[in-house]
Structure formats: structure tokens, C-alpha cells
Coordinates of C-alpha atoms in Angstrom, one line a residue:
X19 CA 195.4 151.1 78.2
X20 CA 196.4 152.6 81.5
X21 CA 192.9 154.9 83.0
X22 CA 192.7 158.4 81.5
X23 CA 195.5 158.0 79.0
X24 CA 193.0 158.7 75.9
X25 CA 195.1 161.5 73.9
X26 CA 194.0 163.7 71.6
X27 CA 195.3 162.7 68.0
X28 CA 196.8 164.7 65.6
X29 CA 195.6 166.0 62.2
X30 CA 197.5 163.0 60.2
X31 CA 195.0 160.4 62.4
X32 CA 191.8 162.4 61.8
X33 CA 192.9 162.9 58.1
X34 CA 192.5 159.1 58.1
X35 CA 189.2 158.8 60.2
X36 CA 187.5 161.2 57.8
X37 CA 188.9 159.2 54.8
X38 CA 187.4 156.2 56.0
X39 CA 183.7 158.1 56.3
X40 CA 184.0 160.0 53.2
X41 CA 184.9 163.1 54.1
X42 CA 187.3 165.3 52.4
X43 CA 188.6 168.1 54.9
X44 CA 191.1 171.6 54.6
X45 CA 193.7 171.4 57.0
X46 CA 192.5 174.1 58.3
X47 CA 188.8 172.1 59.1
X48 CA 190.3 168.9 60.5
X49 CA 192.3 171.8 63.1
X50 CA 189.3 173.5 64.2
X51 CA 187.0 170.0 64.3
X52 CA 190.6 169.0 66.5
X53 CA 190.4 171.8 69.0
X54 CA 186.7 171.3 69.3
X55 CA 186.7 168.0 69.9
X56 CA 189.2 168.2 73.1
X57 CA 186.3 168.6 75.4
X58 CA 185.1 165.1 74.2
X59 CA 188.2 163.7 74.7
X60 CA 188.2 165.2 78.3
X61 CA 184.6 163.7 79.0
X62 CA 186.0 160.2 77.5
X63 CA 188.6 160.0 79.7
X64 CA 186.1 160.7 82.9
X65 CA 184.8 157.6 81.9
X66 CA 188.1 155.9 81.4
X67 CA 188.6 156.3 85.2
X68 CA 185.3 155.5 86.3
X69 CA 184.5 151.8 87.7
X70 CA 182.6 149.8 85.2
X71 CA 179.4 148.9 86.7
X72 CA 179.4 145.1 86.8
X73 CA 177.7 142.5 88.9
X74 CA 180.0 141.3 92.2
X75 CA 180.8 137.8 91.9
X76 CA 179.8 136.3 95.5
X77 CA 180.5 132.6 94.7
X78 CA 183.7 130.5 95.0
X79 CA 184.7 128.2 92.8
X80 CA 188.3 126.7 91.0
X81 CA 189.9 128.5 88.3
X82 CA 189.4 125.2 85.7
X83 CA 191.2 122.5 83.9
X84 CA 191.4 121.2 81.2
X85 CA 190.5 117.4 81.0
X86 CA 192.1 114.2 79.7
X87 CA 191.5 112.2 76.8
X88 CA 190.3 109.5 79.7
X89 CA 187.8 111.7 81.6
X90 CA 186.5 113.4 78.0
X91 CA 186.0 110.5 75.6
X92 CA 183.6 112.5 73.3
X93 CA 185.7 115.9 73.5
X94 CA 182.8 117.6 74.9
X95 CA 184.2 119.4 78.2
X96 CA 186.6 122.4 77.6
X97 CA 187.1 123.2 81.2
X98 CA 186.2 121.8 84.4
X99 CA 185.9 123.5 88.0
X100 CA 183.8 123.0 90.6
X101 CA 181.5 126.2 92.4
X102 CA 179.3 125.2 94.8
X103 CA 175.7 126.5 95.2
X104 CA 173.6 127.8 98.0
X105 CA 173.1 125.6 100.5
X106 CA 169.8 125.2 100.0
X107 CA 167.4 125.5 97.0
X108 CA 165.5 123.4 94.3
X109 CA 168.7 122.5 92.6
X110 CA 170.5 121.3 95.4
X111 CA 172.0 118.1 94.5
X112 CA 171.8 118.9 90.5
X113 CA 175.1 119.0 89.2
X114 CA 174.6 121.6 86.0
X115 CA 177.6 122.2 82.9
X116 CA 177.1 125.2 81.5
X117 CA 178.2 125.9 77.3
X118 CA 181.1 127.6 76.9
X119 CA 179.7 130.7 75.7
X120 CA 178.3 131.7 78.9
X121 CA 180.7 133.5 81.7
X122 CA 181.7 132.1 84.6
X123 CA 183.8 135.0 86.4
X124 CA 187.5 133.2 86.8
X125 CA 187.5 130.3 84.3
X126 CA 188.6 130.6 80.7
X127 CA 185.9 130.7 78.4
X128 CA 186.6 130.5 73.9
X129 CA 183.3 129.9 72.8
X130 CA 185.2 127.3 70.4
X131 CA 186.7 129.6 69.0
X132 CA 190.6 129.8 68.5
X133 CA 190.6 133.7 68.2
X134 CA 189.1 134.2 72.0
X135 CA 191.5 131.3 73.5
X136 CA 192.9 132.9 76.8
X137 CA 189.7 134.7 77.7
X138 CA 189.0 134.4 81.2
X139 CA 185.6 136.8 82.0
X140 CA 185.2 138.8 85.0
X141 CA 181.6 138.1 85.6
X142 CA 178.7 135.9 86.6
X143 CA 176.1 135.6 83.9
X144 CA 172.4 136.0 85.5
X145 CA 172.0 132.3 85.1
X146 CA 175.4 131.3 86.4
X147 CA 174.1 132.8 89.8
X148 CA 170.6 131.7 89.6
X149 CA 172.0 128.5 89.5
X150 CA 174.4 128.8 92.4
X151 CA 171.7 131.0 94.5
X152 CA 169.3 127.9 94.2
X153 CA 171.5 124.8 95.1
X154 CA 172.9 123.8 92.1
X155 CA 176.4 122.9 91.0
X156 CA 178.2 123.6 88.1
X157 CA 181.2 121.6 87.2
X158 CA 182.7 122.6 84.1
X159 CA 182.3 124.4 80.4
X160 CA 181.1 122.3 77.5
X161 CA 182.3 122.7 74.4
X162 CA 180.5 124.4 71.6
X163 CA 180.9 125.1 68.1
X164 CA 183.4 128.2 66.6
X165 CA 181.1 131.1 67.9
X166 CA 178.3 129.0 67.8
X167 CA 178.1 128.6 64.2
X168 CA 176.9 125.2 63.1
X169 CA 174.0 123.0 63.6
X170 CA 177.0 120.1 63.4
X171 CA 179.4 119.6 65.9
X172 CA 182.8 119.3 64.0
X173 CA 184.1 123.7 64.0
X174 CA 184.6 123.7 67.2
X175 CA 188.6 124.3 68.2
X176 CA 190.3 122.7 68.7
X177 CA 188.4 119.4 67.7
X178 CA 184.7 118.0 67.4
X179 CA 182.6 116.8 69.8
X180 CA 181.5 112.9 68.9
X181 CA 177.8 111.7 69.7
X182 CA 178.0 109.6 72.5
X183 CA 175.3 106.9 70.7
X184 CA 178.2 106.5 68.1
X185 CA 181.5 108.3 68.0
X186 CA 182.6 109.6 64.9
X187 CA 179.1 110.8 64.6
X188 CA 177.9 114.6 65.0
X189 CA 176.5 115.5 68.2
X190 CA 174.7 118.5 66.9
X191 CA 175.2 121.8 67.2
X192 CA 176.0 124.7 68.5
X193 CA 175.5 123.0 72.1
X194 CA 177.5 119.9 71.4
X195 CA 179.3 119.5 74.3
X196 CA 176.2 120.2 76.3
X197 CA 174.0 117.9 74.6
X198 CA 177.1 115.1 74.8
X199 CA 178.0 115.5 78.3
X200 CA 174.1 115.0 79.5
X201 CA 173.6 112.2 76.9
X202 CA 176.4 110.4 78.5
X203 CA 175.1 110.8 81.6
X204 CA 178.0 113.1 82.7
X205 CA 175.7 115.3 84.5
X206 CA 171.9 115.6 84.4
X207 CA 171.7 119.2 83.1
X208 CA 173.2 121.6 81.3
X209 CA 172.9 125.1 79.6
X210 CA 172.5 125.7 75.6
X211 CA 172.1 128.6 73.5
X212 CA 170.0 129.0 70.5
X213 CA 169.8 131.4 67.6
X214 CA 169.1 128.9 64.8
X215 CA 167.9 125.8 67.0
X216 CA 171.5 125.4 68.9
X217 CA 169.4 123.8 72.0
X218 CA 167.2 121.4 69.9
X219 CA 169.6 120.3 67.0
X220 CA 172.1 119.1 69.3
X221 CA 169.0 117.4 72.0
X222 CA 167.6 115.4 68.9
X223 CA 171.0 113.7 67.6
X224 CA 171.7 113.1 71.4
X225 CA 168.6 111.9 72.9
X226 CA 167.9 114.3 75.3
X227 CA 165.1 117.5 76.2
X228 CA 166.6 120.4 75.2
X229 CA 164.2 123.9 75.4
X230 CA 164.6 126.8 73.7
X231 CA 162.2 128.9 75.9
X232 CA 160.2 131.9 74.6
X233 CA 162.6 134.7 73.6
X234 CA 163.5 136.7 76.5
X235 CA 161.8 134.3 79.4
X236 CA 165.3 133.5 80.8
X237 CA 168.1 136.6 80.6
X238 CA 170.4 136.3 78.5
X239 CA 173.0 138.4 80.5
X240 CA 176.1 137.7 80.4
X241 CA 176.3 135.1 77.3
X242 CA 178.0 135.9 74.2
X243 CA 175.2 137.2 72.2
X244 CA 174.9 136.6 68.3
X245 CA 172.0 138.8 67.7
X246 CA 169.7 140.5 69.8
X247 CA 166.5 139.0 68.8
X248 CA 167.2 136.0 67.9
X249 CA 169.5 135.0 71.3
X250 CA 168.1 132.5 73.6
X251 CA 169.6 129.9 76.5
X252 CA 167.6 127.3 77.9
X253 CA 168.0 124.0 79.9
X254 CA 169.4 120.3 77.9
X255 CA 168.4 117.9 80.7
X256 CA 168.0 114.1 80.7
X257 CA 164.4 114.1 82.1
X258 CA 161.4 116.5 81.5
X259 CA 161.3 116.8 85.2
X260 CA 164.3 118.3 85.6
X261 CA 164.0 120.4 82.5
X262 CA 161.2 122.1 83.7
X263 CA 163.2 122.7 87.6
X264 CA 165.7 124.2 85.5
X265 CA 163.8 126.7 83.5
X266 CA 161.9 127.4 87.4
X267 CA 165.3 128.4 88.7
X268 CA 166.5 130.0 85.5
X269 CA 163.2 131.8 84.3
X270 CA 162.6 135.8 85.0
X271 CA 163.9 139.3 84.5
X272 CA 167.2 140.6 85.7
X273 CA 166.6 144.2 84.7
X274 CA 169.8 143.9 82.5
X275 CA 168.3 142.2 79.3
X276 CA 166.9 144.0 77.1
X277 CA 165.3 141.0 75.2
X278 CA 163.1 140.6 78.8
X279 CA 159.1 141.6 77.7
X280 CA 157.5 139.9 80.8
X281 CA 157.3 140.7 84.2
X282 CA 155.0 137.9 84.7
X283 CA 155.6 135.3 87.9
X284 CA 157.2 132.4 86.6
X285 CA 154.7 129.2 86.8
X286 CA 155.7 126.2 88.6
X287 CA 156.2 123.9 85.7
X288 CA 156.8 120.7 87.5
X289 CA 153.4 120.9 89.2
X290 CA 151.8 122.2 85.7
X291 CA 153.5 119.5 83.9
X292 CA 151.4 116.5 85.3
X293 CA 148.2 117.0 83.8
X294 CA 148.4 114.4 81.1
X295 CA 147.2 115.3 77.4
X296 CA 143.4 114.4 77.5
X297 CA 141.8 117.4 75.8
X298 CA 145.0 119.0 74.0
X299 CA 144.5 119.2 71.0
X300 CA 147.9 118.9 68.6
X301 CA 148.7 120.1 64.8
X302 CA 150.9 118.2 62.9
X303 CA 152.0 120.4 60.7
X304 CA 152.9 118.8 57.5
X305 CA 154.7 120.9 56.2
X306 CA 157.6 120.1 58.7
X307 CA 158.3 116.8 57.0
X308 CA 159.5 116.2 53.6
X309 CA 162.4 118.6 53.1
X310 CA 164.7 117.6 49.9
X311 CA 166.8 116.2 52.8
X312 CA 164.5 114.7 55.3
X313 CA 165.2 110.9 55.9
X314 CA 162.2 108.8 55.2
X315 CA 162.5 106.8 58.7
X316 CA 163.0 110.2 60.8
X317 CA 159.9 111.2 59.4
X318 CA 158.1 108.1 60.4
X319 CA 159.3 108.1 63.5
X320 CA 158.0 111.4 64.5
X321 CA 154.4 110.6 62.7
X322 CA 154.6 107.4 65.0
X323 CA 155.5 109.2 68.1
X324 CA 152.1 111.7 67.3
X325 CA 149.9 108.6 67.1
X326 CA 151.4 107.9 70.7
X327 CA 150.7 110.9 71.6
X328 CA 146.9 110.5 70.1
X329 CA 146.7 107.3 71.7
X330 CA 147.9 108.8 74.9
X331 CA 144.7 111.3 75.3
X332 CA 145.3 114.0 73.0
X333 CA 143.8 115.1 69.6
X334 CA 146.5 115.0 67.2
X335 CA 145.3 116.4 63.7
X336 CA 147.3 117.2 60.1
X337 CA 147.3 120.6 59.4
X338 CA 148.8 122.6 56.3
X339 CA 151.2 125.6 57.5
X340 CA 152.7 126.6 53.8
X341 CA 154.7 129.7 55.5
X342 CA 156.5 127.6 57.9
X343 CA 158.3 126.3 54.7
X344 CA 159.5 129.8 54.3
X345 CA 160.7 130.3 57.6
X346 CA 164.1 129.6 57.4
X347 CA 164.4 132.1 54.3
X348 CA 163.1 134.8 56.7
X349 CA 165.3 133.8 59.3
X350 CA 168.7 133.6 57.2
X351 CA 169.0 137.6 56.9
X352 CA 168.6 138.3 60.3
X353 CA 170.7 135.6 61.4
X354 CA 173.2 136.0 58.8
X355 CA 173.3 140.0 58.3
X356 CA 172.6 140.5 62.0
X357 CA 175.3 138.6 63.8
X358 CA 177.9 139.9 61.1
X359 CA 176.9 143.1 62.2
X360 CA 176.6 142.8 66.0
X361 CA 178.9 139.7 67.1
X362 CA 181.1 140.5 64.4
X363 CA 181.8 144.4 63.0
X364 CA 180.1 145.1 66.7
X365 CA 182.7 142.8 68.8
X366 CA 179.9 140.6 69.8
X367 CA 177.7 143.7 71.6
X368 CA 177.0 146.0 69.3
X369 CA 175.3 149.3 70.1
X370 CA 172.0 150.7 70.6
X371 CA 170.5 148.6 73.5
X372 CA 170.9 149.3 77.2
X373 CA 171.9 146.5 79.4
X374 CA 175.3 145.0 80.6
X375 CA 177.8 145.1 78.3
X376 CA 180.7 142.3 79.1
X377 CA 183.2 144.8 77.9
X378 CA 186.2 142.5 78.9
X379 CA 184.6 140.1 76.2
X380 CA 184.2 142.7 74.0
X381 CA 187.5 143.3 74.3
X382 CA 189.3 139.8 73.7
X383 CA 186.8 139.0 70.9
X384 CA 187.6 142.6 69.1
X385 CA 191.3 140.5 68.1
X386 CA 189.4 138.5 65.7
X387 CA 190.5 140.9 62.9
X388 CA 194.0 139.8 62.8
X389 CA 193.4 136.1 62.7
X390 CA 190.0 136.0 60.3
X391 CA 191.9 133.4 58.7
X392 CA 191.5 131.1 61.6
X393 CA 187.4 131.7 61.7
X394 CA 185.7 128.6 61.0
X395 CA 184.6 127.8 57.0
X396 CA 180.6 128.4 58.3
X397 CA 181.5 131.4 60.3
X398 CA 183.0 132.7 57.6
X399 CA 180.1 131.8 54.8
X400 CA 177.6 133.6 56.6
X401 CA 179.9 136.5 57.3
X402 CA 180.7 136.6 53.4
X403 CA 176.8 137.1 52.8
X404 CA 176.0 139.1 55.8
X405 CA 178.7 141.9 55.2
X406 CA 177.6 141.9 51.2
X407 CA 174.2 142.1 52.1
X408 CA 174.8 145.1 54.5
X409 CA 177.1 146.9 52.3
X410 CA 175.8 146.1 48.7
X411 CA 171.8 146.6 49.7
X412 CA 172.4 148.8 52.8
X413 CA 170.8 146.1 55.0
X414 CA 167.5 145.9 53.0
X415 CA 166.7 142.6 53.1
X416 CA 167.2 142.2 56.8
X417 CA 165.2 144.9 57.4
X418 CA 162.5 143.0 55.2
X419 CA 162.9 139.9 56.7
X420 CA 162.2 141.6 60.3
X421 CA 159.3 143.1 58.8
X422 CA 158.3 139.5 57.7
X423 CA 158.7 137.7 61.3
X424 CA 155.4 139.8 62.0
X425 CA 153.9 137.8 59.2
X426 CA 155.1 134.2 60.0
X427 CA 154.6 134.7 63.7
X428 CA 150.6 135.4 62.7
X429 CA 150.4 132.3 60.6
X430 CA 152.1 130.0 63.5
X431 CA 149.7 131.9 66.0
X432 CA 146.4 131.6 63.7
X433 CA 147.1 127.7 64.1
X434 CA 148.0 128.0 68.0
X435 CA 144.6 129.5 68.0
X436 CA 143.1 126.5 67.4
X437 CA 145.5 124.2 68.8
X438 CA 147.3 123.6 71.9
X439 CA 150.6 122.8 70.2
X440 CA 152.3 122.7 67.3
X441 CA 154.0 119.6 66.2
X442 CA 156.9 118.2 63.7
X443 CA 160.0 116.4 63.6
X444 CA 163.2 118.5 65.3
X445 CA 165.4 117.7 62.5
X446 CA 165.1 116.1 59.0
X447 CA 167.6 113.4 59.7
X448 CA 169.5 111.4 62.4
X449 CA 173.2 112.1 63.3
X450 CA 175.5 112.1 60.2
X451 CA 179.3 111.4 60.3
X452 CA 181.0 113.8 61.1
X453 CA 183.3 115.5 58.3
X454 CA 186.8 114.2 57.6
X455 CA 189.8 116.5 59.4
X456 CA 190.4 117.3 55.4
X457 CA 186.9 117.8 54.2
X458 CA 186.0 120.3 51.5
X459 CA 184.4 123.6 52.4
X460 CA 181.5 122.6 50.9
X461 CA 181.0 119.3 53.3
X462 CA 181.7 121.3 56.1
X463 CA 179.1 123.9 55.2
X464 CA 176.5 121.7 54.1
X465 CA 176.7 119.3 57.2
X466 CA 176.5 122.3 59.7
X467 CA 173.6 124.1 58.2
X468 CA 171.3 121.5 56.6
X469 CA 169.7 120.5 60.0
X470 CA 167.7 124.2 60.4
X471 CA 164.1 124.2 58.5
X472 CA 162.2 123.3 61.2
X473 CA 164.2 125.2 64.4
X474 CA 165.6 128.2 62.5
X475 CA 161.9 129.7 62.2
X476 CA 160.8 129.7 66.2
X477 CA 164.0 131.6 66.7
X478 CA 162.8 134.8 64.9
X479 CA 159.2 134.2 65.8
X480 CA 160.2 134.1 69.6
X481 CA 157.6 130.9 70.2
X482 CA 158.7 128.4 72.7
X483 CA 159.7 125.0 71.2
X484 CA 160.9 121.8 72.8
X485 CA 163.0 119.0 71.4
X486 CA 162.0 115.1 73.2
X487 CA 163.3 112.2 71.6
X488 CA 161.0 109.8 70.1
X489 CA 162.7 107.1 68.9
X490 CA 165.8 105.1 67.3
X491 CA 166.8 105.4 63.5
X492 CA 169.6 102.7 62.9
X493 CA 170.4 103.0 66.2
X494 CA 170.6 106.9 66.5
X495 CA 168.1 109.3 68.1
X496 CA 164.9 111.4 66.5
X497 CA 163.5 114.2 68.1
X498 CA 160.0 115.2 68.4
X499 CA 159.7 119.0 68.5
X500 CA 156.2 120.7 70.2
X501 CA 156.1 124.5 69.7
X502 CA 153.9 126.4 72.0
X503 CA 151.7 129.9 72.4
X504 CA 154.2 132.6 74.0
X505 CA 155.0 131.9 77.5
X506 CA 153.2 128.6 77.5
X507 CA 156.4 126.4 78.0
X508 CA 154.1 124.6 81.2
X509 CA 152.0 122.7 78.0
X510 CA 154.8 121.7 76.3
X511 CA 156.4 120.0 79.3
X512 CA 153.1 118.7 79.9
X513 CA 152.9 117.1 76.9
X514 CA 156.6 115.8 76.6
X515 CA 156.2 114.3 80.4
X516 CA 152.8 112.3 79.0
X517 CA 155.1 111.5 76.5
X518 CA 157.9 110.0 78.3
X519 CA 156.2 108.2 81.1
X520 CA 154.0 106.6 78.6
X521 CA 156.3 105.5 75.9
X522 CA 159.4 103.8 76.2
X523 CA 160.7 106.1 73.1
X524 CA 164.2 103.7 72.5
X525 CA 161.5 101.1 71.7
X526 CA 160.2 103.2 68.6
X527 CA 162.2 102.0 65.8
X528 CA 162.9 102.5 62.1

């Protein structure tokens, strides 16, 4: 729409907006609310011709390709392009890949998602330019599930991403690309996203670190968001090492993120990271094994890696956590209700939060409506039971389950009290096949959200949690997830770097 072209409507269109809220007006009321409402229209079209207030784009970079079948054997780049980074900086020399969810001003971003195909965004996100303003390099967009909803890696469109340990395997979820690319040794790091365990899912099927920091330690400005408090992005990295310079260059306010608490300093977390783990003292928390579909080996594998990590320095002791088994049920109507509100009904913003507003994205996504059809089957699950919820029980029961976080973050902390870290294993299984092109809605379901009892919770309750990998199950990788006290991401590298130097983890087999 051209600037200042908003026009008053006639009394036919506001017969039909007051329909649609109930309202039953005279002709003669719909007139006078008309005239009076032709001030508003006035104001609206001041804003119309205003500049939006966006972030300048400072960097260079190429407008992206689309790679070959020979240069993406697992399907886990969408574009490529190349912007250069400062010319100094701690990530100089790091080559990053960044999931396609987060914009990158000038190269077409669909968040695997048909219905935002032909997007190109018109800003930097805040940790697109730390990146560039400290070194790095970022060569491309990774591919990630359809909006990001799946712990498996076969929604995304236009095809799945395979696990690079075994193709025809999932790579996790919703960061497959991410997770692939790094696995493969593409590139060394790369950016995830993670509102159910989107970081850590996909790093424990692909043997890599993947952190999901403490809610709000890195901005999440400029990312498509799913819902406001359970949104994170964090660093999917080959090493600890340089997980931990990642998070350095990535960690902080912006003053545009409203999800931003702390205006701490951030810690140098390589330096804190090599302390060893004499002293620490570890829960296993029992409770994070033997779901209905935990795999008996994955479960050894991660009790295995704790005795390492006991015969490595650190006091590692079972303790019972019964809440934590009710985490996921606490996090399913904020996550389900939430993001069908805001990233759906909302056009991925929402409303009542101040910070920037992508409204270019907000925009291109808004044209889901005609196409709902194309939405992926577990988009469209969750959105059946989030818009019931919210208009059959007026959004009770996410309401209640916000209340609740209070309660389940007090039982994780009352153990953290005592302990250092909380441990247990990422996932309950090892990469499963991935679903057939003509699979039945109820595979497709099933295999993207049967991975979440142990992440799903830490997104809710904010706590920083890591996934390390820890072993070989058949040949595919386990993860080892450490969830630490708010802010205290320096322990868990600390521990996962003991970890790594002192245990050859592929040599850990079941």
C-alpha cells in the first residue's frame, strides 16, 4: 500500500467489523462512530509516512544461492552467501551458518516454510551483526523445520534434512540444517533456536554442543519469534571451545529485546571453562530416564557418561525430581496456545511488548491464511489445540501453566541449591528414520514431538542447558544434557570441556 493511502471505510465495512466483535449497531451509530473515527484515520496515516525505525545494515555480503544436490548432500543449506566480518575480533577466522529463521538483511529467508518462500528481510538481527562486528563469517542459511515445528527434521519444505552419521536418518529438529551442516564439518559453528529444545534435540542426534543459554542472555532481535517467553538462540558448535567464543561474542543486551533481564557483563567463558570438575558436585536426576519411549542403551549411555564425569573429579549423585516428569505438560499450553496466538493469529509478533518489530516479516508471514493447507501436519496439530484452547477455555489453561513455571522452576532451583548442575540424558532415544514422503499424520506427528520430556521443560523455566554427546548407540549419537543456575552457562562449559578432553565420547558404546 502506497504511504498515506489508509481511507476511511464506509458503513457496509464497519457493519462487518462490528459483526465480527459482536456488536449489533443502528445505521445511524455505525455513521457517528464513522465520522468520529476520521481523526484516527488521520493519525494512522501520519504513521503510514513516517520511516520505520530499523537498524542500518552496515555490512556487505551476496544476495544467496541456492546450492546443488553435490555441495548439499544432507539437504541442510537453504541459501548460501558470503558477508565478511570485521577485520578483527575473536571470531575472526570462524566461518558461522546461521538457521534460517534468523534475518540476514538481503538474502531470502522461509523459515521452512512454503507459505514465507520469497521473503527476503530488510534487517540484520542483533546477532547477525555481533557476529560480523567481531570477525566472524557467515556463509549461508541452514535449513530448519516448517516454522520451527518439530523436534524431527523431515517438515521442513521443501524436503528433510538427513543426519549426516546416517542418511535417511532424522537430524533433529527444529535446527536441522544447523546441527547437519556442523556435524559434517561444513563449518565449525552455527546458530539455533529453541522453544521446545530446537538447539539440543537436533545437537544430540548429530553429535555436536548445542546451548540453549538462559532465556534472554543473548537477544533475540530480529528472529522469527514463536513465543515470547519461551524463544531462545544459542551457538551448535563442534567444540566446547568454540561454543563458549560464540556465546562471548553473541551474549548481552541490545535494548530491543524485551526477553533481556540482565545487564550483567558477560563472563569470559573460555577462561572460566578450564577449571576441571573437582568439587562440582552433579544430580542425576532420575527422573530424566525411563520415559515410555526411552531406549534402554541411550539411557545407559548417559548413566555411563556420569560415572566419567565422577571418575573425572566431580560428585555425581542420583537424585529424585518428580516435577520434572510434569514439565513437558506445563510447557505444552504455553508453547501450543502461545505460538498459535502470537506467531500465528499475531503474524509471528504479536502485540503488547516493546521492541523491534520486523514488520516486513510480519508482513510476508500474514499470507499464511490463504495457504493453511500447505502448513506442516505438526504445525497444524498444535495450532488445532492451541486455537481450541484459546477460544473454548478463554486461554485458561495457559494462563495456569504460566502460573505453574513459577512452581517447576522452584523445584529445579531447590535441587541447583545443592548442586552445581543438573544432569540427564538430552533425548530418550537415538536418531530414528525419518518418515516415508507418504507417511500417515500420525507418524509424522509422533516422530516430531516424542523427543521433548527432558528439553521442553528448561524452555519455560528459562535455566541454561547444554547438550554434549557422550557416546554411540548402534552407531548413532547420545547426548548428555547439564542444566545449570540462571546465568551460570560458565559451569556448564566447564563441565562439558572436562568432559571432552577426558573422554573420547565415540569410544562409549551400546
Amino acid at each position: 500500500m502506497p504511504l498515506g493511502t489508509l481511507k476511511l471505510p464506509g458503513i457496509e465495512e464497519w457493519r462487518k467489523v462490528a459483526g465480527e466483535l459482536g456488536l449489533n449497531l443502528s445505521d445511524d451509530d455505525l455513521a457517528q462512530h464513522r465520522a468520529a473515527l476520521t481523526g484516527s484515520f488521520a493519525a494512522y496515516n501520519l504513521v503510514d509516512q513516517m520511516p520505520d525505525e530499523i537498524p542500518e545494515v552496515t555490512f556487505p555480503r551476496t544476495p544467496g544461492r541456492r546450492p546443488g544436490a553435490e555441495e548439499n548432500p544432507h539437504g541442510a543449506w537453504y541459501v548460501k552467501s558470503t558477508v565478511q566480518g570485521a577485520s578483527s575480533g575473536k571470531l575472526k577466522g570462524k566461518t558461522i551458518a546461521l538457521k534460517d529463521n534468523i534475518c540476514l538483511a538481503g538474502v531470502p529467508m522461509m523459515n521452512g516454510a512454503s507459505t514465507l518462500e520469497g521473503y527476503v528481510p530488510d534487517v540484520d538481527a542483533t546477532v547477525v551483526t555481533r557476529i560480523l562486528e567481531a570477525g566472524g563469517s557467515i556463509v549461508g542459511k541452514t535449513v530448519c523445520e516448517y516454522f520451527c515445528f518439530s523436534g524431527g527434521s523431515h517438515t521442513s519444505a521443501p524436503a528433510p534434512v538427513h543426519n549426516p552419521h546416517r542418511m535417511g536418518y532424522s537430524a533433529g529438529g527444529s535446527s536441522s540444517g544447523s546441527a547437519a551442516v556442523v556435524a559434517a564439518g561444513e563449518v565449525p559453528m552455527a546458530l539455533g533456536g529453541d522453544q521446545g529444545g530446537s538447539i539440543r534435540m537436533p545437537a544430540s542426534f548429530c553429535g555436536i554442543y548445542g546451548m540453549k543459554p538462559t532465556h534472554g542472555l543473548v537477544p533475540y532481535t530480529g528472529i522469527m519469534p514463536i513465543e515470547l517467553t519461551i524463544d531462545h538462540t544459542g551457538p551448535m558448535t563442534a567444540t566446547v571451545e568454540d561454543n563458549a567464543l560464540l556465546l562471548e561474542a553473541l551474549a548481552g543486551p541490545d535494548g530491543l529485546d524485551p526477553r533481556q533481564y540482565s545487564t550483567a557483563p558477560v563472563p569470559a567463558y573460555r577462561d572460566l571453562m578450564r577449571g576441571g570438575v573437582a568439587g562440582m558436585r552433579i544430580a542425576l536426576i532420575e527422573e530424566g530416564f525411563g520415559h515410555p519411549q526411552s531406549q534402554e542403551k541411550n539411557d545407559a549411555l548417559v548413566r555411563e557418561a556420569a560415572e566419567r564425569l565422577r571418575g573425572l573429579g566431580a560428585t555425581v549423585e542420583k537424585v529424585s525430581l518428580p516435577m520434572h516428569r510434569l514439565g513437558a505438560a506445563i510447557w505444552l499450553p504455553v508453547a501450543a496456545e502461545g505460538a498459535t496466538v502470537q506467531m500465528m493469529h499475531g503474524n509471528g509478533f504479536g502485540f503488547n511488548w516493546q521492541g523491534l518489530y520486523v514488520s516486513s516479516l510480519l508482513d510476508a508471514h500474514s499470507n499464511w491464511r490463504g495457504r493453511a493447507d500447505e502448513l506442516s501436519e505438526t504445525l497444524k496439530n498444535t495450532m488445532l489445540l492451541g486455537h481450541y484452547m484459546v477460544t473454548r477455555h478463554r486461554g485458561h489453561y495457559y494462563a495456569k501453566a504460566q502460573n505453574l513455571v513459577r512452581r517447576l522452576r522452584a523445584a529445579y532451583d531447590s535441587v541447583l541449591a545443592q548442586y552445581d548442575l543438573l544432569a540427564m540424558p538430552t533425548l530418550p532415544m537415538a536418531a530414528t528414520p525419518l518418515p516415508a514422503a507418504d507417511a500417515p499424520t500420525s507418524e509424522i506427528i509422533q516422530r516430531a514431538f516424542e523427543v521433548l520430556p527432558n528439553t521442553a521443560p528448561f524452555d519455560c523455566t528459562h535455566h541454561p542447558a547444554m547438550s554434549l554427546p557422550c557416546g554411540l548407540a548402534d552407531g548413532l549419537p547420545i547426548g548428555l544434557m547439564l542444566v545449570g543456575k540462571m546465568y551460570d552457562e560458565a559451569t556448564i562449559y566447564r563441565a562439558a570441556a572436562t568432559f571432552e578432553s577426558g573422554v573420547d565420547w565415540r569410544s562409549l558404546t551400546a
